[in-house]
XYZ file of N, CA and C in Angstrom:
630
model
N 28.280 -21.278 -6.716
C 28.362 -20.996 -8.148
C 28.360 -22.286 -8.961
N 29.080 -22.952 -8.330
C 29.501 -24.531 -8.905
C 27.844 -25.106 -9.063
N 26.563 -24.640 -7.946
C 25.624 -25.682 -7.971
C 24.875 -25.031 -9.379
N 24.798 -23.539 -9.077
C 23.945 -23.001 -10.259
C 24.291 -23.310 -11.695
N 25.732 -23.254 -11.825
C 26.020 -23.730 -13.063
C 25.607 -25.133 -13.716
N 25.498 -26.596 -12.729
C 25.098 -27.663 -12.718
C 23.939 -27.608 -13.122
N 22.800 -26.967 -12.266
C 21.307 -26.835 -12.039
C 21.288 -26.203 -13.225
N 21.541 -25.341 -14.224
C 21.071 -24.377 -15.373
C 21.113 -23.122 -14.718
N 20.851 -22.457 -13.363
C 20.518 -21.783 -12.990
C 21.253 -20.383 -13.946
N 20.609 -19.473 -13.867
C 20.855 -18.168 -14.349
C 22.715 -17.676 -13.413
N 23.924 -17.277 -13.883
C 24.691 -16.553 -13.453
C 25.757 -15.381 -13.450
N 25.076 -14.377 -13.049
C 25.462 -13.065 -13.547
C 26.836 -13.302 -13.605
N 27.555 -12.482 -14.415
C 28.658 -12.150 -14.420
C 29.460 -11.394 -13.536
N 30.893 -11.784 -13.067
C 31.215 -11.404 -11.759
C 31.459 -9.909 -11.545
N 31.627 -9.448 -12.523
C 32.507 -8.043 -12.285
C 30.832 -7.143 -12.927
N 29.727 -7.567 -13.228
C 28.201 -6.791 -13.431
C 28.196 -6.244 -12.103
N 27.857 -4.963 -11.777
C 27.355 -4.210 -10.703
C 25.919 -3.607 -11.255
N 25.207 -3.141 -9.801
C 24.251 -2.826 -9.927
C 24.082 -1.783 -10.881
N 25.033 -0.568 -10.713
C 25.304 0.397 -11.040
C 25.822 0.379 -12.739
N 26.412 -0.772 -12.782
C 26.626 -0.637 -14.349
C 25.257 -1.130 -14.892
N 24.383 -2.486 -14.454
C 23.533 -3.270 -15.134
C 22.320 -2.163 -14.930
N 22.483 -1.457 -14.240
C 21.640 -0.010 -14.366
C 21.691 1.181 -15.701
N 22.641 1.098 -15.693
C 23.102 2.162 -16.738
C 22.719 1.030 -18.396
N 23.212 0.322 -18.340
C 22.927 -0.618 -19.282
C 21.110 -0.652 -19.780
N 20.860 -1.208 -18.527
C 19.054 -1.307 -18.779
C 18.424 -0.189 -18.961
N 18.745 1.202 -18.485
C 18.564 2.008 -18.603
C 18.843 2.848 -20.121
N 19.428 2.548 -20.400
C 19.627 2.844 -22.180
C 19.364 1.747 -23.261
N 19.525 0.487 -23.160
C 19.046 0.008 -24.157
C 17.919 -0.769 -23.871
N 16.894 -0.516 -22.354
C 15.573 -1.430 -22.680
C 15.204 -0.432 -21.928
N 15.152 0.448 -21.079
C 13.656 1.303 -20.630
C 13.814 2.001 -21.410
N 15.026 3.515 -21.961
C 14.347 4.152 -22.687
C 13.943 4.158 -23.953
N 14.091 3.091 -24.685
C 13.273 3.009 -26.103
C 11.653 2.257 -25.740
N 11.229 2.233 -24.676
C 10.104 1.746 -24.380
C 9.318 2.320 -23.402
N 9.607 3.819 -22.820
C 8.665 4.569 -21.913
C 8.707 6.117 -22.971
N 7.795 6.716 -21.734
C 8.137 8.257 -22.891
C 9.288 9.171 -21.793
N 9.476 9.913 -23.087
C 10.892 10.940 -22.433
C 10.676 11.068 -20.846
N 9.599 11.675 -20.724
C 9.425 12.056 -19.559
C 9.237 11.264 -18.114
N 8.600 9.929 -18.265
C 9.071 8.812 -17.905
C 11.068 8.458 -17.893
N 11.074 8.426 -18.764
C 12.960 7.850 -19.008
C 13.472 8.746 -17.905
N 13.388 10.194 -18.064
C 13.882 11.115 -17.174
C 13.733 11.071 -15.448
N 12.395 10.987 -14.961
C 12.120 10.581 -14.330
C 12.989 8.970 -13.304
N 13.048 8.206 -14.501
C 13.699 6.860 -13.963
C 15.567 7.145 -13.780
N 16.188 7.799 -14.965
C 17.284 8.621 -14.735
C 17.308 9.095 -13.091
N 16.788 10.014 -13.006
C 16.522 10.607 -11.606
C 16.762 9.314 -10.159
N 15.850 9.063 -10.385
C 15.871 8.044 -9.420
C 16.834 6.855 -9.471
N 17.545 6.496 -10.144
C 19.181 5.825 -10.118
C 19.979 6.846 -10.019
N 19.945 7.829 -10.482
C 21.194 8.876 -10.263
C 21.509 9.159 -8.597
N 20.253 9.307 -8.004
C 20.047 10.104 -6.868
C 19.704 9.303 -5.478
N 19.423 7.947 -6.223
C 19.535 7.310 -5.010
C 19.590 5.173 -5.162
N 19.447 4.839 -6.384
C 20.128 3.804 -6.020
C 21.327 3.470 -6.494
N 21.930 4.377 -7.558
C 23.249 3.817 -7.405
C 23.864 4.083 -6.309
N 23.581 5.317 -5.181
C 24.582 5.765 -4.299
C 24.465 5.267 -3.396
N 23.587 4.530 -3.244
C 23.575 3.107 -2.111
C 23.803 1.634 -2.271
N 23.130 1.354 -3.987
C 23.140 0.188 -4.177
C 24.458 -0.467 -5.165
N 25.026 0.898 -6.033
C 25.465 0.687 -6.945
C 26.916 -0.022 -7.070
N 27.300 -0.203 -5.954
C 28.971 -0.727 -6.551
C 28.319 -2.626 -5.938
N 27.078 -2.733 -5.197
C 26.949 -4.120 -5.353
C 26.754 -4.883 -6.511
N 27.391 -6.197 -6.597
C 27.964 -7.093 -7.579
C 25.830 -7.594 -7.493
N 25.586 -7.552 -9.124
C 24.166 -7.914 -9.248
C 23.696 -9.118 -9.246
N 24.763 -10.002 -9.109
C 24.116 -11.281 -8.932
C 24.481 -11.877 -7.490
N 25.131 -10.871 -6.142
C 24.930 -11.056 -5.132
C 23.996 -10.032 -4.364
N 23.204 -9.161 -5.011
C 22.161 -8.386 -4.358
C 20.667 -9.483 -4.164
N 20.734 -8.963 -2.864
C 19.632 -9.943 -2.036
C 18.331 -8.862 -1.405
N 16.968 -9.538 -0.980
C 16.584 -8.976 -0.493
C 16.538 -8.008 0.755
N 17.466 -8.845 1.111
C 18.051 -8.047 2.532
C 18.541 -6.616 2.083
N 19.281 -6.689 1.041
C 19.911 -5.067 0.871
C 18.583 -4.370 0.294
N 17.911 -5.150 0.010
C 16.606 -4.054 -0.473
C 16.046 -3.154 0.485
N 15.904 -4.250 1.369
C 15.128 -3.745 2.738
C 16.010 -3.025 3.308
N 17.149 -2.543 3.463
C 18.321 -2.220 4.298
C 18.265 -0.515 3.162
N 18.004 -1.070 2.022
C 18.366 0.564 0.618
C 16.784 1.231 1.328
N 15.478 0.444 1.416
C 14.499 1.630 2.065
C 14.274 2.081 3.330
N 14.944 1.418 3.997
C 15.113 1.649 5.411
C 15.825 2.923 5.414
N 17.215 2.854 4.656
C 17.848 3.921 4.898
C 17.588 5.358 4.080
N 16.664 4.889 2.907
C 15.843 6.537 2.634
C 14.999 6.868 3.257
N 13.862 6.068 4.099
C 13.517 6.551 5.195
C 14.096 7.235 6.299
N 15.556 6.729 6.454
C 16.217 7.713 7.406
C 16.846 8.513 7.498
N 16.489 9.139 5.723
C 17.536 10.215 5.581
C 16.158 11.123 5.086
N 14.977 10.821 5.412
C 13.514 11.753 5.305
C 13.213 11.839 3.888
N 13.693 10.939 2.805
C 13.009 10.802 1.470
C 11.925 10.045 2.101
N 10.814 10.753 1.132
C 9.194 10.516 0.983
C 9.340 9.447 0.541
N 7.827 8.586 1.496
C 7.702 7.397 1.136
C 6.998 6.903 -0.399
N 6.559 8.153 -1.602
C 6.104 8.391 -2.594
C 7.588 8.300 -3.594
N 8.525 8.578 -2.735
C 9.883 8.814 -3.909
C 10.225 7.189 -3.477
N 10.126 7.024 -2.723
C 11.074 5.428 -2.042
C 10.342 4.494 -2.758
N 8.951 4.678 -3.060
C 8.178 3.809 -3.294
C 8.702 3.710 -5.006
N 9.185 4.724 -5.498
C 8.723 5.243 -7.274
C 10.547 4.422 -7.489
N 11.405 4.374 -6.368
C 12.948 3.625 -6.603
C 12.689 2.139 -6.744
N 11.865 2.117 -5.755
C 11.826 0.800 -5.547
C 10.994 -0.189 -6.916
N 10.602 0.504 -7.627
C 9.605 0.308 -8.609
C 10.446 0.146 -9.545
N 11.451 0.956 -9.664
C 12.582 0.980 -11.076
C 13.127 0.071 -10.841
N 13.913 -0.087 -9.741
C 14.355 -1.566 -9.211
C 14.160 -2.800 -9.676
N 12.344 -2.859 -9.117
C 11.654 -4.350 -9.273
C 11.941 -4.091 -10.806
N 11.561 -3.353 -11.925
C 11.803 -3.715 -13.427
C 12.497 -3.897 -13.765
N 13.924 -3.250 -13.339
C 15.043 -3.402 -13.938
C 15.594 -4.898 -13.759
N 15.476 -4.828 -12.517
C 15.880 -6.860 -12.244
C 14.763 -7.946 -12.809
N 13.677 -7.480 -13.239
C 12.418 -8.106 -13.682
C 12.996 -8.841 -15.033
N 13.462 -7.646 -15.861
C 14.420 -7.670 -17.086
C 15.808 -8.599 -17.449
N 16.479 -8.741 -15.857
C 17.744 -9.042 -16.011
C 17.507 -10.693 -15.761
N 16.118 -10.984 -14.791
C 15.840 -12.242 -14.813
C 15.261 -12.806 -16.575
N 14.478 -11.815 -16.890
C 14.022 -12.310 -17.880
C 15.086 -12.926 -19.037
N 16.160 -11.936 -18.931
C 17.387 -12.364 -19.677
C 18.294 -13.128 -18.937
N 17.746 -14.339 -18.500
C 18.768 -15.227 -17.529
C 20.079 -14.498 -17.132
N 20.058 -13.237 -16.450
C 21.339 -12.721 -16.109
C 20.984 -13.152 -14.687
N 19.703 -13.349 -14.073
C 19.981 -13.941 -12.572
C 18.659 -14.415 -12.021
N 18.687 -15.506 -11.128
C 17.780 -15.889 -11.003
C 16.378 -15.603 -10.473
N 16.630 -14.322 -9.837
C 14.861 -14.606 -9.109
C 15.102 -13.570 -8.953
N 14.022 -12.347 -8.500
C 13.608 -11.040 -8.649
C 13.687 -10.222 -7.081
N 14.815 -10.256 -6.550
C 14.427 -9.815 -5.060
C 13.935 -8.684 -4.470
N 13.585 -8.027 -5.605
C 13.144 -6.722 -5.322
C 11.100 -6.845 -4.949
N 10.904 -8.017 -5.560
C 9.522 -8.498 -5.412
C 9.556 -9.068 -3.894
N 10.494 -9.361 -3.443
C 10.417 -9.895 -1.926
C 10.353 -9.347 -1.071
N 10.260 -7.552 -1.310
C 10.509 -6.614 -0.381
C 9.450 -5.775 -0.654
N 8.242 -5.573 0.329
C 7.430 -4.466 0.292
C 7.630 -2.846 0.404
N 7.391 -2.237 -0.619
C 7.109 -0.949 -1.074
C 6.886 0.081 0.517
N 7.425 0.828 0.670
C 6.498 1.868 1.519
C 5.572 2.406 0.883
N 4.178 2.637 1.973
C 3.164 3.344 1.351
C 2.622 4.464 1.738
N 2.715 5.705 0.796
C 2.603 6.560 0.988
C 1.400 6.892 2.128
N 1.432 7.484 3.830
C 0.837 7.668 4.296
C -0.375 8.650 4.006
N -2.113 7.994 4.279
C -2.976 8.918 3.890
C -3.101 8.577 2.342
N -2.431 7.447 1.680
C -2.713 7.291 0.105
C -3.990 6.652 0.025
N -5.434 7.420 -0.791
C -6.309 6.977 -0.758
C -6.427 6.512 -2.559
N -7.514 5.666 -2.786
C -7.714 5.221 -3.930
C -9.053 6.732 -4.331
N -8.325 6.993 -5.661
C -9.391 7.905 -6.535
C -10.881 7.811 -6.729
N -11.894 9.182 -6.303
C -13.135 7.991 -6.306
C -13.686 9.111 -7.748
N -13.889 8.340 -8.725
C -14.780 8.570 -9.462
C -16.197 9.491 -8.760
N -16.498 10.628 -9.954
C -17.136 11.568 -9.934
C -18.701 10.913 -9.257
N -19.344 11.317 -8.626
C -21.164 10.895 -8.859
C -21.629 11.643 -9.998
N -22.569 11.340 -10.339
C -23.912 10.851 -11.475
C -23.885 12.890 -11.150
N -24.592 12.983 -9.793
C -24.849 14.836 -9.731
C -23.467 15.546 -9.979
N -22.296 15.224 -9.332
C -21.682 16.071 -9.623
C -20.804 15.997 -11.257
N -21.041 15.211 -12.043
C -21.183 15.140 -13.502
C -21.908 16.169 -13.932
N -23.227 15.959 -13.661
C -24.189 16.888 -14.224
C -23.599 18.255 -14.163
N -23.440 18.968 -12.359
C -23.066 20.163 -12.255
C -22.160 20.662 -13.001
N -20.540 19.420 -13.444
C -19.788 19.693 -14.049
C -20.120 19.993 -15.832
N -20.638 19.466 -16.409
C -21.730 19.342 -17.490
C -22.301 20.681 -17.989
N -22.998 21.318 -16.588
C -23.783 22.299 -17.037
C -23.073 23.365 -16.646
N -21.807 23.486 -15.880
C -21.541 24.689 -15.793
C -20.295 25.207 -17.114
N -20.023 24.293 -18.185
C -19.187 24.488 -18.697
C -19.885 24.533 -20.136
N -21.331 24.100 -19.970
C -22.250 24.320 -21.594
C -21.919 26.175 -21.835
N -21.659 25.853 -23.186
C -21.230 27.200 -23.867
C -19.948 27.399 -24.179
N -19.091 26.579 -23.205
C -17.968 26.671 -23.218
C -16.867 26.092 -24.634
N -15.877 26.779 -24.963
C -15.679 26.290 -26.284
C -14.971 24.674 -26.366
N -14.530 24.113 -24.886
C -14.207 23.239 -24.949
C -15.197 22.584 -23.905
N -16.261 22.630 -24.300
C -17.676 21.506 -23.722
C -17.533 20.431 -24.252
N -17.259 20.179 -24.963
C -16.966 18.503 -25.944
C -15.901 18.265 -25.208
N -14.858 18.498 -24.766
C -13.527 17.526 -24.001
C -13.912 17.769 -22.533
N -14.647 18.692 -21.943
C -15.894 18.060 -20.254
C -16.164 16.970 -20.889
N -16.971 16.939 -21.950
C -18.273 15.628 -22.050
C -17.526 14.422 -22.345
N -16.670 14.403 -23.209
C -15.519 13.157 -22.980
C -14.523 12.630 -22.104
N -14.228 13.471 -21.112
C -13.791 13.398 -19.930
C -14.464 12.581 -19.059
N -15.731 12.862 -18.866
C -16.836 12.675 -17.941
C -17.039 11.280 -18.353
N -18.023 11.315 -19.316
C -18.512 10.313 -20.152
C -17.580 8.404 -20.486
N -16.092 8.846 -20.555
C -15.417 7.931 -21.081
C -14.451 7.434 -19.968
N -13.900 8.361 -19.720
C -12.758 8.314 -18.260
C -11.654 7.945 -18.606
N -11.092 9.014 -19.915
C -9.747 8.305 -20.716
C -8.736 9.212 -20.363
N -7.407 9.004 -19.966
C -6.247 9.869 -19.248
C -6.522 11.614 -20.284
N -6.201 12.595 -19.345
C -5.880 13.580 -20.357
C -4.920 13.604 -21.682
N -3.825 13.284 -21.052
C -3.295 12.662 -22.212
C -4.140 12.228 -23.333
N -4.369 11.211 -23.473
C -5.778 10.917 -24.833
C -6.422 11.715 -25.423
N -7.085 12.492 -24.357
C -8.092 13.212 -24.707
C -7.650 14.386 -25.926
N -6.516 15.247 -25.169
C -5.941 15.997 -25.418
C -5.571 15.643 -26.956
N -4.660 14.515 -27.186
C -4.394 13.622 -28.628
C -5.756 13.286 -29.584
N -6.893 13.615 -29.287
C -7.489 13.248 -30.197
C -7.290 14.067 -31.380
N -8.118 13.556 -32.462
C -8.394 14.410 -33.568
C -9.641 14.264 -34.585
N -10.031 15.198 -35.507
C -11.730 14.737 -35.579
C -11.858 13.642 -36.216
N -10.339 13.010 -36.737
C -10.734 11.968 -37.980
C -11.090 10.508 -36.891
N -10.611 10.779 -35.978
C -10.955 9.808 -34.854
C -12.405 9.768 -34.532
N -12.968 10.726 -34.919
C -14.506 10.600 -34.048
C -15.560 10.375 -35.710
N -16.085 9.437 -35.348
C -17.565 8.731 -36.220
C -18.741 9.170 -35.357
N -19.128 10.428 -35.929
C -20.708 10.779 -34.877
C -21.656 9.847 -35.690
N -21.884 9.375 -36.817
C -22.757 8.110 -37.168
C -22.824 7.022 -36.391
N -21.697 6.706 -35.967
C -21.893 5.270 -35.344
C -21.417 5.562 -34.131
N -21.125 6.534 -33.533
C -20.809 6.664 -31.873
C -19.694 6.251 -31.811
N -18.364 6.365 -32.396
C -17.216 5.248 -32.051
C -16.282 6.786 -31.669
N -15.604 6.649 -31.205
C -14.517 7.328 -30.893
C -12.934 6.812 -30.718
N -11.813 6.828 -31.585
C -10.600 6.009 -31.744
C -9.525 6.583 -30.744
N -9.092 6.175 -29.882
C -8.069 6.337 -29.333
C -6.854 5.961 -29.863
N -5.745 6.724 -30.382
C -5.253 6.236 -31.245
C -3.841 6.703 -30.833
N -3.568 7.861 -29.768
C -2.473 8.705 -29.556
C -2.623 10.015 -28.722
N -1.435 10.078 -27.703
C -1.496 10.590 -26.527
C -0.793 12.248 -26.551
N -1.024 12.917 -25.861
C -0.499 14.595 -26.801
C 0.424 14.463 -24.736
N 1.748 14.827 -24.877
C 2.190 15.250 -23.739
C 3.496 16.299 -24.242
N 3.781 16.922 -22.861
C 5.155 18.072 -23.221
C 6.348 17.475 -22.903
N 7.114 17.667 -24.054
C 8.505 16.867 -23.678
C 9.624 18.004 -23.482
N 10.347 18.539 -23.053
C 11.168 19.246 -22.683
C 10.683 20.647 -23.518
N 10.003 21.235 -23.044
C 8.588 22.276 -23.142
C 8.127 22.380 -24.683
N 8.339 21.043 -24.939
C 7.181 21.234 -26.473
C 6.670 20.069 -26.626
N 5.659 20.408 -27.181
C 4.260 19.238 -27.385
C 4.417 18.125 -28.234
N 4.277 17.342 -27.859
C 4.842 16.055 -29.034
C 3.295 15.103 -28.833
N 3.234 14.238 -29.800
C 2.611 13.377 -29.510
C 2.680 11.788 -30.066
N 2.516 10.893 -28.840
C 3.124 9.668 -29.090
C 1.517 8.634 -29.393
N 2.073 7.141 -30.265
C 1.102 6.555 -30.064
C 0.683 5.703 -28.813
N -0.272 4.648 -28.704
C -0.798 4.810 -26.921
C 0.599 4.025 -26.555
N 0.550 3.622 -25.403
C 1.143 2.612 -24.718
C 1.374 1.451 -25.104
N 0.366 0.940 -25.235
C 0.347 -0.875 -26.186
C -0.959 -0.781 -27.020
N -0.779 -2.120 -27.438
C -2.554 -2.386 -28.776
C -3.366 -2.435 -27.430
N -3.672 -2.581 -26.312
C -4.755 -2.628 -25.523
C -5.127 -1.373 -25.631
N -4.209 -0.202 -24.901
C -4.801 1.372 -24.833
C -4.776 1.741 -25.944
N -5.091 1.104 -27.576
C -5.775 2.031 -28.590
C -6.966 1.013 -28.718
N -7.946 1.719 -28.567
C -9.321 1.100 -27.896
C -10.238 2.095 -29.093
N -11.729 1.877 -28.942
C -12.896 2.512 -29.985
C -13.724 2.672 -28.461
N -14.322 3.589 -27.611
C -14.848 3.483 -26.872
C -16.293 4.142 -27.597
N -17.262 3.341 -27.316
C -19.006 3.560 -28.138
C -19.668 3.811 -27.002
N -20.691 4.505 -27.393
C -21.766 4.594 -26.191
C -22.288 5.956 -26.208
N -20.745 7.530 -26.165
C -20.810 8.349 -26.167
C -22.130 9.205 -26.467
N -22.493 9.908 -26.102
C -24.076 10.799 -26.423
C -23.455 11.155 -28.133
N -24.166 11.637 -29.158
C -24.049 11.655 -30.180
C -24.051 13.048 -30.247
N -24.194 13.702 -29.456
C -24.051 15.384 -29.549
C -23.529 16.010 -28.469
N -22.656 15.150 -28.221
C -21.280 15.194 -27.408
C -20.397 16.172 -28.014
N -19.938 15.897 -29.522
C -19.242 17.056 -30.382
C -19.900 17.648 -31.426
């Protein structure tokens, strides 16, 4: 302790546990910055499984070793390597955060590889024919314009769903992404995107698309 203090080094406070600096990060920096359903989600996964393993450790003596030791042992209690993987993820941010706020020095949750979901393949985008088929079997259909933007653009449903017509310029081909339509505790809300990157103008679109 004596060297870190010398060095500048970052040093948590003695009596911070995982379990509190959880609850903490968890209310005043993830959930004003994900959506409900996200927040809930991350809730879940500290409630259910890292505080009850990780949580009474002191956060500025959690090491990689207990990382590896916290997925080892949801592996051996038959949590999916899709849920282990989605803890371990809240984890790496939450300490991502606590470094960022010199509460400690280095990120050990980055030192410890993820399980990966067995059989996890990468998504393959549609072919050129089966576009088409998709295309033509839905002409007539009253929602043929959100196929053809689907297809055409490759923007989350979410988006799609959020558009609205003041967003679309059929003169100049532009289309505004501007805001995402999802269900928050069974009613429809809609948020703006993620960051200034995902509100984008994507051009190109066929012009009798809508």
């Amino acid at each position: 302790m004596r060297k870190q203090v010398q060095s500048g080094a970052p040093l948590a406070p003695a009596g911070l546990t995982v379990a509190r600096y959880l609850e903490e990060w968890m209310e005043q920096v993830a959930a004003p910055r994900v959506r409900p359903n996200t927040a809930r989600s991350y809730r879940d996964l500290i409630a259910k499984h890292l505080v009850p393993r990780l949580g009474r450790k002191r956060l500025g003596q959690l090491g990689a070793r207990d990382v590896r030791q916290f997925l080892a042992a949801l592996s051996g209690d038959g949590v999916g390597d899709r849920t282990a993987q989605l803890a371990h993820a809240v984890l790496r941010a939450a300490l991502e955060d606590a470094m960022r706020e010199e509460i400690i020095p280095r990120n050990v949750a980055k030192l410890v590889r993820a399980p990966r979901p067995a059989g996890e393949k990468e998504q393959e985008p549609l072919t050129v024919q089966q576009v088409r088929t998709l295309l033509n079997s839905t002409r007539g259909h009253r929602l043929h314009a959100l196929f053809v933007v689907f297809a055409m653009l490759g923007l989350w449903r979410s988006e799609v769903l959020g558009l609205r017509w003041e967003d679309v310029d059929l003169e100049v081909g532009v289309l505004r992404v501007r805001r995402s339509l999802h269900r928050v505790e069974g009613q429809l809300a809609t948020f703006p995107t993620k960051t200034q990157r995902s509100t984008r103008d994507p051009t190109g679109w066929p012009s009798t698309a809508c």
